[in-house]
Amino acid sequence: MTICHKGGEKMDTRQMFGRTQIYTDVATITADNVADVLENALKVHTANQSDIEYLWDYYRGKTPILNKVKEVRESINHKINVNRANEIVTFKKGYGFGEPIQYIRRGIDDTQSDEVQKLNEYMFLSGKHAKDSELAEWLYVCGLGMRMELPGDEEEPLRVYTLDPRHSFVVRYNGLGEPVVMGVKTVVKEDGDAVHSVYTKDAYYEIVNGKITKSEPHALGDVPMFEYPANKARLGCFEIVLPLLDAINELESNRMDDVVQFVNSFLALLGGTIDEDTYSKLEEYKMLCLPEGVDAKYLSTALHQSDMQIQADSLYEYVLTICGVPNRNGGSSTSDTGAATIFRDGWQMAESHMKSVEVEFKEAEKRFLKMALRILKDMVGLDLALKNVEIKFSRRNYDNLQTKSQVLTTLLNSNKVHPRLAFVHSGLFLDPEDAYMESKAWVEENERKEQEELNNYAKSLGDEHDDTV
């Protein structure tokens, strides 16, 4: 696609429609077929890699406007990048992943609460919060994130890594359930050779130029690489509005060109000429004396800036609406409720977009968590099943605090609702499991103190009775 600018200038743009999922017809990867499967997978990954590279550059500010060319008055050629892509990604990453993802107990077995707390502590030791934020950045930029986990040591039993999706991918079996049968991470050495590290469910291979240079078994029981898609199409959060973002950059660049061209307009003399001496006086005194019958005027036609601003605001509004990012209207009504403001300014839409990402993220996180629990069981003896763990996204929702407090109080006063459910579903706490456990310990401590006071009081009454007798 090519955009033509005022004056004949052109700017190349690009349209993309998500990443392609990589499949194979081979159900079991072995040393005999791993090189062939890798070769076929790399053909698809290369196309994905090109798209990811483009989106990553766009996010960093390397946009098509930088290639803008003007054929008229080439010296006035502004290339303004209004980096809305970075704004969108930064908001979504901070909104959805600004707080650590927590694991809470699932089910009614209270004995698992301590194990879940230990799981959160081991994730803290592995730096998972920072890794989640890094993963979210890739996920929102290019539509998918890549993660890897391996056993560690006694101090850090679980090692979590965020991989660059330009140089890593997973291959799924083209059958029922589409299970992951192979994970690949590529490193290009100084000599230019690409080393492909390939993980299957029971083996690790290193392949260079189509030949296996290293092969060894592993006991992880699954492929230790995990793909986190943002959606089924694997679309980045600003990918669907690339034409609008290019249009915003084009508009702002042309507006600045127009301003400078207006300031530097050509002076035309009608019915006369000007010599060098007269021109020098014009530069010095900023005045021009013309003989009768000679007229002078500037040749300029300025854009209507108010119309351009309306167009810029309209494009920006389209971008925010499509991407599910709140606007900054602020509103002028003094009668708005908190809920009305949330709906009017787009916060409800932002929450809806985040909920859809959560569904896809949790599905991938379950595979990651399944292997993490196995590694922690072997390393530190953590006895916890996947069915006992719930993945909880924590967002600082300070709205409707009074309503949430009332929900918590009502549920706690009900004799048919478990107190833990009250903490989870009130939405008042970032980490409801930790809040429940801390509150439970506090209540038990207070009950113990009250019981001691009652026992001491009863004992004192008994002593008084004995003295009276």
GROMACS .gro file of C-alpha atoms in nm, residues 90-458:
model
  369
   90THR     CA    1   0.204   0.102   2.765
   91PHE     CA    2  -0.151   0.156   2.889
   92LYS     CA    3  -0.264  -0.202   2.831
   93LYS     CA    4   0.050  -0.350   2.986
   94GLY     CA    5   0.022  -0.129   3.294
   95TYR     CA    6  -0.354  -0.176   3.328
   96GLY     CA    7  -0.358  -0.553   3.294
   97PHE     CA    8  -0.017  -0.655   3.425
   98GLY     CA    9   0.085  -0.368   3.653
   99GLU     CA   10   0.017  -0.583   3.959
  100PRO     CA   11   0.153  -0.938   4.004
  101ILE     CA   12  -0.060  -1.229   3.885
  102GLN     CA   13  -0.154  -1.422   4.197
  103TYR     CA   14  -0.238  -1.786   4.253
  104ILE     CA   15  -0.525  -1.851   4.492
  105ARG     CA   16  -0.672  -2.172   4.630
  106ARG     CA   17  -0.943  -2.333   4.421
  107GLY     CA   18  -1.194  -2.563   4.587
  108ILE     CA   19  -1.296  -2.616   4.948
  109ASP     CA   20  -0.985  -2.784   5.087
  110ASP     CA   21  -0.842  -2.536   5.341
  111THR     CA   22  -0.532  -2.751   5.389
  112GLN     CA   23  -0.405  -2.639   5.046
  113SER     CA   24  -0.391  -2.270   5.139
  114ASP     CA   25  -0.041  -2.295   5.286
  115GLU     CA   26   0.084  -2.473   4.974
  116VAL     CA   27  -0.063  -2.203   4.751
  117GLN     CA   28   0.113  -1.940   4.960
  118LYS     CA   29   0.442  -2.124   4.910
  119LEU     CA   30   0.376  -2.137   4.535
  120ASN     CA   31   0.338  -1.757   4.527
  121GLU     CA   32   0.662  -1.721   4.723
  122TYR     CA   33   0.855  -1.939   4.477
  123MET     CA   34   0.713  -1.736   4.188
  124PHE     CA   35   0.831  -1.422   4.366
  125LEU     CA   36   1.180  -1.570   4.394
  126SER     CA   37   1.183  -1.644   4.021
  127GLY     CA   38   1.096  -1.280   3.942
  128LYS     CA   39   0.779  -1.385   3.766
  129HIS     CA   40   0.610  -1.046   3.800
  130ALA     CA   41   0.880  -0.876   3.592
  131LYS     CA   42   0.872  -1.168   3.347
  132ASP     CA   43   0.492  -1.133   3.316
  133SER     CA   44   0.530  -0.764   3.236
  134GLU     CA   45   0.794  -0.840   2.973
  135LEU     CA   46   0.575  -1.114   2.828
  136ALA     CA   47   0.276  -0.876   2.816
  137GLU     CA   48   0.481  -0.624   2.620
  138TRP     CA   49   0.549  -0.876   2.344
  139LEU     CA   50   0.193  -1.006   2.362
  140TYR     CA   51   0.043  -0.663   2.302
  141VAL     CA   52   0.297  -0.559   2.038
  142CYS     CA   53   0.285  -0.864   1.812
  143GLY     CA   54  -0.007  -1.075   1.936
  144LEU     CA   55   0.188  -1.348   2.114
  145GLY     CA   56   0.443  -1.395   2.389
  146MET     CA   57   0.686  -1.680   2.450
  147ARG     CA   58   0.791  -1.822   2.786
  148MET     CA   59   1.020  -2.098   2.904
  149GLU     CA   60   1.079  -2.262   3.243
  150LEU     CA   61   1.349  -2.494   3.370
  151PRO     CA   62   1.455  -2.636   3.707
  152GLY     CA   63   1.690  -2.416   3.910
  153ASP     CA   64   1.879  -2.467   4.235
  154GLU     CA   65   1.799  -2.475   4.607
  155GLU     CA   66   1.790  -2.096   4.634
  156GLU     CA   67   1.577  -2.050   4.322
  157PRO     CA   68   1.413  -2.385   4.241
  158LEU     CA   69   1.223  -2.254   3.940
  159ARG     CA   70   1.377  -2.054   3.654
  160VAL     CA   71   1.134  -1.856   3.436
  161TYR     CA   72   1.243  -1.693   3.109
  162THR     CA   73   1.066  -1.460   2.868
  163LEU     CA   74   1.171  -1.537   2.511
  164ASP     CA   75   1.186  -1.311   2.208
  165PRO     CA   76   0.908  -1.433   1.972
  166ARG     CA   77   1.118  -1.325   1.675
  167HIS     CA   78   1.359  -1.608   1.761
  168SER     CA   79   1.135  -1.865   1.931
  169PHE     CA   80   0.816  -2.054   1.853
  170VAL     CA   81   0.622  -2.372   1.925
  171VAL     CA   82   0.493  -2.633   1.680
  172ARG     CA   83   0.155  -2.797   1.732
  173TYR     CA   84   0.032  -3.134   1.609
  174ASN     CA   85  -0.232  -3.095   1.342
  175GLY     CA   86  -0.479  -3.321   1.518
  176LEU     CA   87  -0.744  -3.326   1.788
  177GLY     CA   88  -0.656  -3.084   2.066
  178GLU     CA   89  -0.357  -2.948   1.874
  179PRO     CA   90  -0.102  -3.035   2.145
  180VAL     CA   91   0.241  -2.871   2.143
  181VAL     CA   92   0.497  -3.127   2.023
  182MET     CA   93   0.804  -2.907   1.982
  183GLY     CA   94   0.950  -2.578   2.102
  184VAL     CA   95   1.233  -2.395   1.924
  185LYS     CA   96   1.468  -2.118   2.035
  186THR     CA   97   1.720  -1.982   1.784
  187VAL     CA   98   2.053  -1.812   1.855
  188VAL     CA   99   2.277  -1.674   1.581
  189LYS     CA  100   2.645  -1.715   1.667
  190GLU     CA  101   2.924  -1.473   1.582
  191ASP     CA  102   3.025  -1.687   1.285
  192GLY     CA  103   2.675  -1.647   1.139
  193ASP     CA  104   2.554  -2.000   1.207
  194ALA     CA  105   2.200  -2.028   1.349
  195VAL     CA  106   2.180  -2.275   1.637
  196HIS     CA  107   1.826  -2.407   1.685
  197SER     CA  108   1.763  -2.538   2.037
  198VAL     CA  109   1.471  -2.780   2.007
  199TYR     CA  110   1.272  -2.917   2.299
  200THR     CA  111   1.030  -3.208   2.269
  201LYS     CA  112   0.841  -3.384   2.547
  202ASP     CA  113   1.135  -3.605   2.637
  203ALA     CA  114   1.446  -3.479   2.453
  204TYR     CA  115   1.660  -3.177   2.374
  205TYR     CA  116   1.835  -3.124   2.039
  206GLU     CA  117   2.067  -2.866   1.892
  207ILE     CA  118   2.046  -2.837   1.514
  208VAL     CA  119   2.284  -2.638   1.293
  209ASN     CA  120   2.244  -2.625   0.913
  210GLY     CA  121   1.993  -2.910   0.921
  211LYS     CA  122   2.216  -3.146   1.123
  212ILE     CA  123   2.181  -3.256   1.485
  213THR     CA  124   2.493  -3.150   1.676
  214LYS     CA  125   2.367  -3.235   2.024
  215SER     CA  126   2.102  -3.472   2.157
  216GLU     CA  127   2.011  -3.559   2.516
  217PRO     CA  128   1.700  -3.671   2.705
  218HIS     CA  129   1.523  -3.462   2.970
  219ALA     CA  130   1.279  -3.563   3.244
  220LEU     CA  131   1.040  -3.266   3.235
  221GLY     CA  132   0.763  -3.469   3.075
  222ASP     CA  133   0.649  -3.190   2.843
  223VAL     CA  134   0.779  -2.917   2.612
  224PRO     CA  135   0.911  -2.646   2.850
  225MET     CA  136   0.821  -2.363   2.612
  226PHE     CA  137   0.481  -2.194   2.618
  227GLU     CA  138   0.304  -1.970   2.371
  228TYR     CA  139   0.074  -1.698   2.507
  229PRO     CA  140  -0.157  -1.565   2.232
  230ALA     CA  141  -0.344  -1.238   2.278
  231ASN     CA  142  -0.637  -1.376   2.076
  232LYS     CA  143  -0.712  -1.651   1.828
  233ALA     CA  144  -0.584  -1.443   1.535
  234ARG     CA  145  -0.266  -1.351   1.729
  235LEU     CA  146  -0.318  -0.982   1.655
  236GLY     CA  147  -0.120  -0.713   1.834
  237CYS     CA  148  -0.324  -0.449   2.016
  238PHE     CA  149  -0.249  -0.171   1.766
  239GLU     CA  150  -0.210  -0.388   1.455
  240ILE     CA  151  -0.572  -0.342   1.344
  241VAL     CA  152  -0.539   0.038   1.346
  242LEU     CA  153  -0.208   0.067   1.160
  243PRO     CA  154  -0.371   0.260   0.870
  244LEU     CA  155  -0.519   0.508   1.119
  245LEU     CA  156  -0.185   0.550   1.297
  246ASP     CA  157  -0.011   0.611   0.965
  247ALA     CA  158  -0.279   0.865   0.877
  248ILE     CA  159  -0.224   1.051   1.205
  249ASN     CA  160   0.150   1.070   1.142
  250GLU     CA  161   0.088   1.185   0.785
  251LEU     CA  162  -0.159   1.451   0.893
  252GLU     CA  163   0.065   1.597   1.163
  253SER     CA  164   0.369   1.598   0.934
  254ASN     CA  165   0.180   1.774   0.657
  255ARG     CA  166   0.038   2.027   0.904
  256MET     CA  167   0.387   2.123   1.012
  257ASP     CA  168   0.501   2.138   0.650
  258ASP     CA  169   0.213   2.372   0.577
  259VAL     CA  170   0.297   2.603   0.869
  260VAL     CA  171   0.660   2.636   0.765
  261GLN     CA  172   0.567   2.680   0.399
  262PHE     CA  173   0.325   2.958   0.497
  263VAL     CA  174   0.592   3.135   0.703
  264ASN     CA  175   0.838   3.098   0.415
  265SER     CA  176   0.594   3.198   0.140
  266PHE     CA  177   0.730   3.339  -0.185
  267LEU     CA  178   0.687   3.715  -0.252
  268ALA     CA  179   0.546   3.786  -0.599
  269LEU     CA  180   0.569   4.123  -0.777
  270LEU     CA  181   0.289   4.198  -1.018
  271GLY     CA  182   0.389   4.437  -1.298
  272GLY     CA  183   0.748   4.495  -1.191
  273THR     CA  184   1.086   4.348  -1.101
  274ILE     CA  185   1.327   4.382  -0.811
  275ASP     CA  186   1.704   4.429  -0.829
  276GLU     CA  187   1.966   4.305  -0.587
  277ASP     CA  188   2.001   4.640  -0.407
  278THR     CA  189   1.628   4.666  -0.346
  279TYR     CA  190   1.620   4.307  -0.217
  280SER     CA  191   1.899   4.380   0.034
  281LYS     CA  192   1.705   4.680   0.164
  282LEU     CA  193   1.397   4.464   0.197
  283GLU     CA  194   1.595   4.220   0.411
  284GLU     CA  195   1.729   4.506   0.624
  285TYR     CA  196   1.423   4.729   0.672
  286LYS     CA  197   1.148   4.476   0.615
  287MET     CA  198   0.984   4.733   0.387
  288LEU     CA  199   0.940   4.754   0.011
  289CYS     CA  200   0.876   5.076  -0.187
  290LEU     CA  201   0.716   5.004  -0.522
  291PRO     CA  202   0.644   5.236  -0.817
  292GLU     CA  203   0.285   5.312  -0.905
  293GLY     CA  204   0.110   5.024  -1.079
  294VAL     CA  205   0.329   4.756  -0.923
  295ASP     CA  206   0.179   4.524  -0.660
  296ALA     CA  207   0.336   4.265  -0.426
  297LYS     CA  208   0.175   3.967  -0.252
  298TYR     CA  209   0.278   3.640  -0.091
  299LEU     CA  210   0.198   3.317  -0.274
  300SER     CA  211   0.049   3.094  -0.005
  301THR     CA  212  -0.258   2.890   0.069
  302ALA     CA  213  -0.266   2.770   0.430
  303LEU     CA  214  -0.464   2.473   0.552
  304HIS     CA  215  -0.745   2.549   0.793
  305GLN     CA  216  -0.590   2.437   1.120
  306SER     CA  217  -0.926   2.406   1.295
  307ASP     CA  218  -1.043   2.160   1.029
  308MET     CA  219  -0.718   1.969   1.055
  309GLN     CA  220  -0.755   1.947   1.433
  310ILE     CA  221  -1.107   1.807   1.396
  311GLN     CA  222  -0.970   1.544   1.159
  312ALA     CA  223  -0.682   1.460   1.397
  313ASP     CA  224  -0.919   1.428   1.694
  314SER     CA  225  -1.150   1.208   1.489
  315LEU     CA  226  -0.869   0.971   1.388
  316TYR     CA  227  -0.744   0.953   1.747
  317GLU     CA  228  -1.095   0.878   1.875
  318TYR     CA  229  -1.128   0.593   1.625
  319VAL     CA  230  -0.797   0.448   1.745
  320LEU     CA  231  -0.895   0.463   2.113
  321THR     CA  232  -1.238   0.313   2.051
  322ILE     CA  233  -1.114   0.023   1.839
  323CYS     CA  234  -0.822  -0.056   2.071
  324GLY     CA  235  -1.028  -0.028   2.390
  325VAL     CA  236  -0.826   0.253   2.549
  326PRO     CA  237  -1.005   0.513   2.770
  327ASN     CA  238  -1.018   0.867   2.635
  328ARG     CA  239  -0.943   1.188   2.820
  329ASN     CA  240  -1.270   1.372   2.766
  330GLY     CA  241  -1.313   1.431   3.135
  331GLY     CA  242  -1.670   1.547   3.079
  332SER     CA  243  -1.837   1.854   3.215
  333SER     CA  244  -2.137   1.712   3.392
  334THR     CA  245  -2.140   1.752   3.769
  335SER     CA  246  -2.415   1.493   3.809
  336ASP     CA  247  -2.219   1.197   3.672
  337THR     CA  248  -2.193   0.897   3.898
  338GLY     CA  249  -1.875   0.695   3.916
  339ALA     CA  250  -2.031   0.422   3.703
  340ALA     CA  251  -2.143   0.675   3.440
  341THR     CA  252  -1.790   0.810   3.412
  342ILE     CA  253  -1.651   0.458   3.370
  343PHE     CA  254  -1.885   0.385   3.079
  344ARG     CA  255  -1.859   0.729   2.918
  345ASP     CA  256  -1.478   0.754   2.917
  346GLY     CA  257  -1.419   0.400   2.795
  347TRP     CA  258  -1.294   0.229   3.109
  348GLN     CA  259  -1.561  -0.040   3.079
  349MET     CA  260  -1.441  -0.113   2.725
  350ALA     CA  261  -1.081  -0.132   2.849
  351GLU     CA  262  -1.192  -0.384   3.111
  352SER     CA  263  -1.380  -0.589   2.849
  353HIS     CA  264  -1.070  -0.605   2.627
  354MET     CA  265  -0.860  -0.712   2.926
  355LYS     CA  266  -1.109  -0.985   3.017
  356SER     CA  267  -1.078  -1.134   2.668
  357VAL     CA  268  -0.699  -1.137   2.700
  358GLU     CA  269  -0.729  -1.301   3.043
  359VAL     CA  270  -0.914  -1.598   2.894
  360GLU     CA  271  -0.638  -1.671   2.643
  361PHE     CA  272  -0.363  -1.597   2.896
  362LYS     CA  273  -0.504  -1.830   3.161
  363GLU     CA  274  -0.528  -2.118   2.914
  364ALA     CA  275  -0.155  -2.087   2.839
  365GLU     CA  276  -0.074  -2.020   3.205
  366LYS     CA  277  -0.232  -2.352   3.303
  367ARG     CA  278   0.023  -2.540   3.090
  368PHE     CA  279   0.303  -2.333   3.241
  369LEU     CA  280   0.169  -2.391   3.593
  370LYS     CA  281   0.133  -2.766   3.540
  371MET     CA  282   0.503  -2.800   3.466
  372ALA     CA  283   0.597  -2.552   3.740
  373LEU     CA  284   0.416  -2.764   4.000
  374ARG     CA  285   0.598  -3.074   3.879
  375ILE     CA  286   0.938  -2.904   3.900
  376LEU     CA  287   0.865  -2.763   4.247
  377LYS     CA  288   0.747  -3.101   4.370
  378ASP     CA  289   1.074  -3.261   4.260
  379MET     CA  290   1.291  -2.973   4.382
  380VAL     CA  291   1.131  -2.870   4.715
  381GLY     CA  292   0.853  -3.122   4.776
  382LEU     CA  293   0.563  -2.882   4.710
  383ASP     CA  294   0.253  -3.103   4.714
  384LEU     CA  295  -0.005  -2.912   4.511
  385ALA     CA  296  -0.227  -3.021   4.223
  386LEU     CA  297  -0.324  -2.801   3.931
  387LYS     CA  298  -0.693  -2.844   4.014
  388ASN     CA  299  -0.636  -2.673   4.350
  389VAL     CA  300  -0.494  -2.350   4.200
  390GLU     CA  301  -0.685  -2.057   4.050
  391ILE     CA  302  -0.510  -1.786   3.845
  392LYS     CA  303  -0.603  -1.440   3.968
  393PHE     CA  304  -0.536  -1.112   3.786
  394SER     CA  305  -0.499  -0.821   4.026
  395ARG     CA  306  -0.590  -0.471   3.914
  396ARG     CA  307  -0.610  -0.169   4.140
  397ASN     CA  308  -0.980  -0.096   4.095
  398TYR     CA  309  -1.041   0.185   4.340
  399ASP     CA  310  -1.386   0.256   4.201
  400ASN     CA  311  -1.696   0.168   4.402
  401LEU     CA  312  -1.501   0.094   4.721
  402GLN     CA  313  -1.811   0.146   4.933
  403THR     CA  314  -2.010  -0.103   4.724
  404LYS     CA  315  -1.731  -0.360   4.741
  405SER     CA  316  -1.702  -0.315   5.117
  406GLN     CA  317  -2.076  -0.369   5.153
  407VAL     CA  318  -2.056  -0.686   4.941
  408LEU     CA  319  -1.774  -0.816   5.162
  409THR     CA  320  -1.964  -0.739   5.483
  410THR     CA  321  -2.286  -0.896   5.353
  411LEU     CA  322  -2.113  -1.216   5.244
  412LEU     CA  323  -1.917  -1.246   5.569
  413ASN     CA  324  -2.240  -1.213   5.767
  414SER     CA  325  -2.402  -1.493   5.567
  415ASN     CA  326  -2.385  -1.838   5.722
  416LYS     CA  327  -2.416  -2.002   5.377
  417VAL     CA  328  -2.109  -1.848   5.209
  418HIS     CA  329  -1.751  -1.947   5.292
  419PRO     CA  330  -1.550  -1.643   5.413
  420ARG     CA  331  -1.281  -1.710   5.153
  421LEU     CA  332  -1.539  -1.667   4.875
  422ALA     CA  333  -1.636  -1.333   5.026
  423PHE     CA  334  -1.275  -1.213   5.002
  424VAL     CA  335  -1.238  -1.339   4.644
  425HIS     CA  336  -1.563  -1.210   4.494
  426SER     CA  337  -1.586  -0.874   4.667
  427GLY     CA  338  -1.306  -0.745   4.442
  428LEU     CA  339  -1.165  -0.542   4.728
  429PHE     CA  340  -0.823  -0.705   4.762
  430LEU     CA  341  -0.532  -0.740   4.520
  431ASP     CA  342  -0.441  -1.077   4.671
  432PRO     CA  343  -0.762  -1.222   4.819
  433GLU     CA  344  -0.590  -1.545   4.927
  434ASP     CA  345  -0.328  -1.358   5.129
  435ALA     CA  346  -0.595  -1.124   5.270
  436TYR     CA  347  -0.811  -1.420   5.372
  437MET     CA  348  -0.525  -1.608   5.538
  438GLU     CA  349  -0.406  -1.298   5.724
  439SER     CA  350  -0.759  -1.214   5.838
  440LYS     CA  351  -0.820  -1.574   5.941
  441ALA     CA  352  -0.504  -1.576   6.153
  442TRP     CA  353  -0.606  -1.243   6.310
  443VAL     CA  354  -0.956  -1.370   6.393
  444GLU     CA  355  -0.816  -1.692   6.542
  445GLU     CA  356  -0.569  -1.492   6.752
  446ASN     CA  357  -0.845  -1.265   6.883
  447GLU     CA  358  -1.063  -1.567   6.963
  448ARG     CA  359  -0.773  -1.725   7.151
  449LYS     CA  360  -0.719  -1.408   7.355
  450GLU     CA  361  -1.089  -1.382   7.435
  451GLN     CA  362  -1.095  -1.743   7.545
  452GLU     CA  363  -0.794  -1.684   7.771
  453GLU     CA  364  -0.966  -1.381   7.925
  454LEU     CA  365  -1.281  -1.584   7.985
  455ASN     CA  366  -1.078  -1.866   8.142
  456ASN     CA  367  -0.891  -1.622   8.364
  457TYR     CA  368  -1.218  -1.455   8.464
  458ALA     CA  369  -1.377  -1.791   8.544
   0.00000   0.00000   0.00000
